[in-house]
Coordinates of C-alpha atoms in Angstrom, one line a residue:
X1 CA 139.4 65.9 80.1
X2 CA 140.7 64.1 82.8
X3 CA 138.7 62.2 85.4
X4 CA 137.0 63.8 88.5
X5 CA 139.9 62.4 90.3
X6 CA 142.1 64.0 89.2
X7 CA 141.1 67.6 89.6
X8 CA 143.4 69.9 91.6
X9 CA 142.0 72.6 92.7
X10 CA 138.7 74.3 92.8
X11 CA 138.0 77.6 92.4
X12 CA 135.0 78.9 94.7
X13 CA 132.9 81.5 94.3
X14 CA 131.9 83.4 97.2
X15 CA 128.3 85.5 97.2
X16 CA 125.3 82.6 96.7
X17 CA 128.3 79.3 96.5
X18 CA 129.7 79.2 99.9
X19 CA 127.7 82.0 102.0
X20 CA 123.9 83.2 101.2
X21 CA 124.4 87.0 101.1
X22 CA 121.5 88.4 98.4
X23 CA 119.8 89.8 101.2
X24 CA 122.7 91.5 103.1
X25 CA 123.3 93.4 99.5
X26 CA 119.6 94.0 98.6
X27 CA 119.8 95.8 102.4
X28 CA 122.6 97.5 101.6
X29 CA 121.3 99.2 98.1
X30 CA 118.2 99.8 99.7
X31 CA 120.0 101.7 102.2
X32 CA 122.4 102.9 99.3
X33 CA 120.3 103.7 96.3
X34 CA 116.4 105.1 98.1
X35 CA 117.7 108.1 99.1
X36 CA 118.8 109.3 95.3
X37 CA 114.4 108.3 94.8
X38 CA 115.3 104.5 93.1
X39 CA 112.4 101.5 94.2
X40 CA 114.8 99.1 94.9
X41 CA 112.1 96.0 94.1
X42 CA 113.1 92.9 92.9
X43 CA 112.8 93.4 89.7
X44 CA 115.2 96.4 90.0
X45 CA 117.8 94.5 92.0
X46 CA 117.8 91.8 89.9
X47 CA 118.0 94.0 86.4
X48 CA 120.5 96.8 87.8
X49 CA 122.9 95.4 91.0
X50 CA 122.5 91.0 91.2
X51 CA 125.9 89.8 89.9
X52 CA 127.3 93.2 88.1
X53 CA 130.6 95.2 89.6
X54 CA 130.5 98.2 91.6
X55 CA 131.5 100.5 88.3
X56 CA 128.6 99.0 86.2
X57 CA 126.0 99.3 89.0
X58 CA 127.1 103.1 90.2
X59 CA 128.0 103.8 86.7
X60 CA 124.8 103.3 85.3
X61 CA 123.0 104.6 88.4
X62 CA 124.5 107.9 90.1
X63 CA 124.1 110.7 88.3
X64 CA 125.6 111.5 85.1
X65 CA 129.2 113.1 85.6
X66 CA 129.3 111.9 88.4
X67 CA 133.9 112.0 88.6
X68 CA 135.6 108.1 88.9
X69 CA 136.6 109.0 92.3
X70 CA 133.2 109.9 93.3
X71 CA 131.9 106.1 92.1
X72 CA 135.0 104.5 93.5
X73 CA 133.8 106.5 97.2
X74 CA 130.5 104.9 96.5
X75 CA 131.7 101.6 95.9
X76 CA 133.6 102.1 99.2
X77 CA 130.9 102.9 100.8
X78 CA 129.0 99.5 99.9
X79 CA 131.7 97.8 100.8
X80 CA 131.8 99.5 104.4
X81 CA 128.5 99.1 104.6
X82 CA 127.5 95.0 103.4
X83 CA 130.7 94.7 105.7
X84 CA 129.0 96.0 109.0
X85 CA 126.1 94.3 107.9
X86 CA 127.1 90.8 107.5
X87 CA 129.4 90.7 110.7
X88 CA 126.4 91.7 113.3
X89 CA 124.5 88.6 111.4
X90 CA 127.4 86.6 111.6
X91 CA 127.4 87.4 115.2
X92 CA 123.7 86.6 115.8
X93 CA 123.4 83.7 114.1
X94 CA 126.7 82.3 112.2
X95 CA 127.7 82.9 109.0
X96 CA 124.7 82.2 106.6
X97 CA 127.4 79.1 105.1
X98 CA 125.8 76.8 102.5
X99 CA 125.2 73.4 104.5
X100 CA 127.3 70.4 104.1
X101 CA 130.7 73.5 103.4
X102 CA 132.3 71.8 105.2
X103 CA 131.9 68.3 104.2
X104 CA 133.1 69.3 101.5
X105 CA 135.8 71.5 102.4
X106 CA 136.9 68.7 104.8
X107 CA 137.3 66.0 101.3
X108 CA 138.6 68.7 99.5
X109 CA 140.9 68.8 102.1
X110 CA 142.0 65.2 102.8
X111 CA 142.2 64.5 98.9
X112 CA 144.7 67.5 98.5
X113 CA 142.6 69.7 96.4
X114 CA 143.6 73.2 96.8
X115 CA 141.3 76.2 96.9
X116 CA 141.1 79.6 96.0
X117 CA 138.2 82.2 96.2
X118 CA 137.5 84.0 93.0
X119 CA 134.8 87.1 93.5
X120 CA 133.3 89.9 91.7
X121 CA 132.3 91.2 95.4
X122 CA 135.1 94.1 96.8
X123 CA 137.9 93.6 99.5
X124 CA 136.5 94.0 102.1
X125 CA 133.1 91.7 101.6
X126 CA 135.5 88.6 100.2
X127 CA 137.7 89.3 103.0
X128 CA 134.8 89.2 105.9
X129 CA 133.6 86.3 104.3
X130 CA 136.4 84.2 104.1
X131 CA 137.2 84.9 107.7
X132 CA 134.1 84.9 109.0
X133 CA 134.3 80.4 107.2
X134 CA 137.6 79.8 109.1
X135 CA 136.6 80.8 112.1
X136 CA 134.0 78.5 111.9
X137 CA 134.9 75.2 109.8
X138 CA 138.3 74.2 109.9
X139 CA 139.0 73.0 107.0
X140 CA 138.3 76.5 105.2
X141 CA 142.4 77.1 106.0
X142 CA 142.6 75.0 102.4
X143 CA 141.3 79.0 100.8
X144 CA 144.4 79.7 100.4
X145 CA 144.2 83.0 99.0
X146 CA 141.5 85.7 97.7
X147 CA 141.1 87.1 93.7
X148 CA 138.6 89.8 93.1
X149 CA 137.3 90.5 90.4
X150 CA 137.4 94.3 89.7
X151 CA 141.5 94.0 90.7
X152 CA 142.0 92.3 87.9
X153 CA 142.5 93.0 83.7
X154 CA 138.4 92.4 84.1
X155 CA 135.5 91.0 86.2
X156 CA 133.5 88.8 86.0
X157 CA 132.1 87.0 83.7
X158 CA 135.1 87.5 81.9
X159 CA 138.0 84.7 82.6
X160 CA 140.5 86.7 84.0
X161 CA 139.7 86.4 87.6
X162 CA 139.9 82.7 87.2
X163 CA 143.3 82.6 85.0
X164 CA 144.6 84.9 88.2
X165 CA 143.2 82.2 90.4
X166 CA 144.9 79.5 88.7
X167 CA 147.6 81.8 88.1
X168 CA 148.2 82.1 91.4
X169 CA 147.7 78.3 92.8
X170 CA 150.3 77.1 89.9
X171 CA 147.6 74.7 88.1
X172 CA 146.1 74.6 84.5
X173 CA 142.2 74.8 83.9
X174 CA 142.0 70.7 82.8
X175 CA 143.2 70.7 86.5
X176 CA 140.4 72.9 88.4
X177 CA 136.8 72.9 88.7
X178 CA 134.8 76.0 89.3
X179 CA 131.9 76.5 91.6
X180 CA 129.4 79.3 90.3
X181 CA 125.6 80.3 91.7
X182 CA 125.0 81.8 88.2
X183 CA 125.5 81.0 84.6
X184 CA 128.7 84.1 84.8
X185 CA 131.4 83.3 82.1
X186 CA 130.7 79.9 81.0
X187 CA 130.6 81.4 77.1
X188 CA 134.1 82.8 77.5
X189 CA 135.0 80.0 79.7
X190 CA 134.4 77.3 77.5
X191 CA 136.3 79.6 75.0
X192 CA 139.1 79.5 76.4
X193 CA 138.9 75.9 78.3
X194 CA 139.2 77.6 82.0
X195 CA 136.5 74.7 82.8
X196 CA 137.1 71.5 81.0
X197 CA 134.1 69.3 83.5
X198 CA 130.6 69.4 82.2
X199 CA 128.4 68.2 85.0
X200 CA 125.0 68.8 86.4
X201 CA 123.7 68.0 89.9
X202 CA 120.3 67.3 88.6
X203 CA 119.9 64.2 90.3
X204 CA 123.0 62.0 89.6
X205 CA 123.3 62.3 85.9
X206 CA 123.9 65.2 83.3
X207 CA 120.3 66.7 82.2
X208 CA 122.6 68.3 80.3
X209 CA 125.8 69.6 79.0
X210 CA 127.0 72.0 81.0
X211 CA 130.4 73.5 82.2
X212 CA 130.8 73.8 85.6
X213 CA 130.5 77.4 85.6
X214 CA 126.8 77.0 85.9
X215 CA 125.8 75.9 88.8
X216 CA 123.1 73.9 90.7
X217 CA 121.4 77.2 91.7
X218 CA 120.9 77.5 87.8
X219 CA 119.6 73.9 86.6
X220 CA 117.8 73.3 89.7
X221 CA 117.1 76.2 91.7
X222 CA 115.7 78.9 88.9
X223 CA 112.5 79.2 86.9
X224 CA 111.4 81.4 84.8
X225 CA 113.8 85.3 84.3
X226 CA 116.6 84.1 87.0
X227 CA 114.3 84.4 89.4
X228 CA 114.4 81.1 92.1
X229 CA 112.7 78.8 92.2
X230 CA 114.0 77.5 95.7
X231 CA 114.2 79.2 99.2
X232 CA 117.3 78.9 100.3
X233 CA 117.0 76.1 102.3
X234 CA 116.9 74.1 98.6
X235 CA 119.5 75.9 97.1
X236 CA 121.7 74.6 99.6
X237 CA 120.6 71.7 99.6
X238 CA 121.1 71.4 95.9
X239 CA 124.6 72.9 96.1
X240 CA 125.4 70.7 98.9
X241 CA 124.6 67.4 95.9
X242 CA 127.3 69.6 93.7
X243 CA 130.0 69.0 95.8
X244 CA 129.5 66.2 96.7
X245 CA 129.2 64.7 93.4
X246 CA 132.7 66.8 92.5
X247 CA 134.6 65.5 95.5

């Protein structure tokens, strides 16, 4: 494993890593699922929605016998609803990005690090998020592309989307650092050597060995059964420490 200074590429998750969107997705699923009789509580959302791809969510929650075409229609409706809510929030208060993101991307730009976004969100949502960042942060122009998990052989937590991002950038695993807000894919990534840099951003020393598929949200901001132990500002501060430390 080479030093962090030799990193050539950052593979960036979007939701919870570049922008905080859980509150918007929660509203989306309340709108979509409440008419079906579901009570979208914190526990329900964490168990049935958070971190999952649309095919798994709707395949489980919609009535048995729902056709593939109907599942795709629900996924599009979810994406359209999210994009509407996201653009409304951006118009009111600006993108819900983490503090320090502009500085971190600026460091990447100055040091020649290339970036690509890798997400399980639908394409419309991913494009809306990246577009909002580019309007606000000049250095966000270094995010060269967008990999959608559902458009790959398998979505995250399988490492296929990360490998697609590497292919598009023309880099190899040892060149890369992955930024995630969840423990997504760390098992497969470790086996595939997709994320070679162990780092914990808690303070300035590794508290335990981690793949960079773990984020500061996990090691600094979650407690118990995956519930946030920090508020949004706390998670933002923790992620800034991670970005600054790795840069």
